[in-house]
């Protein structure tokens, strides 16, 4: 077999024109990438456990929680499963706020684990009616499962408002904040979240491979009552280990070093400043795109992590993406909803306002070419 | 909080004296490490899926199988769980060959998932009596769970002989080959293994974060009959995706690129040559250690991945490890069995015969100092 793929120094050169506007993986700064190439210490030695304790301390700051976030070698889907396996028994009833692909994933996952979901499902991009959510919390409901930033449409849910509802009704609030924490304001404790999770390759702009999950005190009290077969996703096992800076199974160590450095930087500049970096990019890009009047915003309330644009009549998401990819080697991710009406442009990672303004031109160019072709 | 850990260029300098003789993570060559620092393409784009198809093709070569190995973002424990979740129902009876910590992990995991294990448990380091294993396979037994190289003692099990037994008795053979594949001869198909698994940070000497698992045709026929809640570890989901070079959830991409390159190199030089590299290191180290007559081999049949040495009277594993670590910044991993009689020295990764011969001197120095101190 002949191998096409050549991992040489020229690889980065080949990728020099390439830019990712995808919501994970994201572009990473050179010095963050270089951390991945460093030699590793032994993972049960003092250097590593000390680093893991610092990482965990800074994850608390990131989640804005007094609870102890856990570090797992898994994608976001892995820690979503962890939330279910540790907090919900088979037969438990829950309300799922399904605003798109990732909300829908909660539903699928509930069914996979014998949990009975009741869905609140607004139109794609629309702000959900929280009164409906509140009404759905009947006496038997144990938890509400939501997505903070529904990456598939760009919609940002009002977790604070949802947290007030779930607290007053005495049910657990489980939040997939995978592509929101670090880009949007998020306050696990103040907003009464019982479980929140995030991954390394979204707003933290590190390599994929790690996810982080935190449980509230109330959630920890529920865990022992959940009679499930679990091993790799057993929360108590991770909790017992992390007190000593340990992870029960060999972690994706290089990613932990990157995230450690990222969090140290966020801590130095302040989380608000880090979020504001996303705000500035989102604002500049949106203003630029709305200038011509040809585009409007798709999701009604947008995350800072991503802009979803309603495309002009005659343009499809797939065509715009292919045009920009083939002509410029720039990457915008297709919509997992398969909906052709809108385009999602991520603002996470090391892309700049200048990159985004240049992308805006390319999007307009793509749309012009398609509309012309069809006249 | 003041951060002690400084991810600067000086980090590698600080680690210049450090050497890992630990069985994962292992030392990696500079050019393999550098792959981790490269910019990433989008993981659902053509460049990546093409690379993943090649990786998968070369994993077949590594496992020596016609089946399609699956790639997961998880540690070895994760894919051990995957084997159980997809092949064994609650209440199923199995025989576990428990030759140490990792054999014992099969037992613990079986109990976590409602599978009923019958243990064959020889003394640490001793070759198990396969007649006992054969006798334990009664009519109700569904599978035999073994460890190829029991990393906690250095013992290499005779998977070929075990495969003949399980085939003749019509039960599944599930093999944890995490620290054996790539270092020892292993032939999934010829040896009638129904499930085999390996991780990225052992003999493949890449970053931790990925594991690989393959199922035989017979195993795939069992999967639909196993009625389990599963999502992240659902084998069929990974199989459907990998046909198109996809992984269902964002993978630890940088590790996939490293493993791809490693396998391409193994393919060029031949798997036998790669294994022989481990043989040469093991042989040189063992000959050197046995010269003085103070040391002998601990495990009765040793893997090429690691040498386990019986220490002279008066020396303990913990003391030798601490001596070498504190004086030289060289790392030998403590025994997960807690047994103080023996020392395990890994031969995996970018350490050389020269490194091992130098380590031999340091081990002797450590033992001399302790014996002197106690006279």
Coordinates of C-alpha atoms in Angstrom, one line a residue, chain B residues 11 146 149 189 200 303:
Chain B
X11 CA 10.7 22.7 30.0
X146 CA -7.1 -12.9 29.4
X149 CA 1.3 -9.3 28.6
X189 CA -6.8 -14.3 13.4
X200 CA -1.4 4.3 21.7
X303 CA 7.2 -10.1 27.4

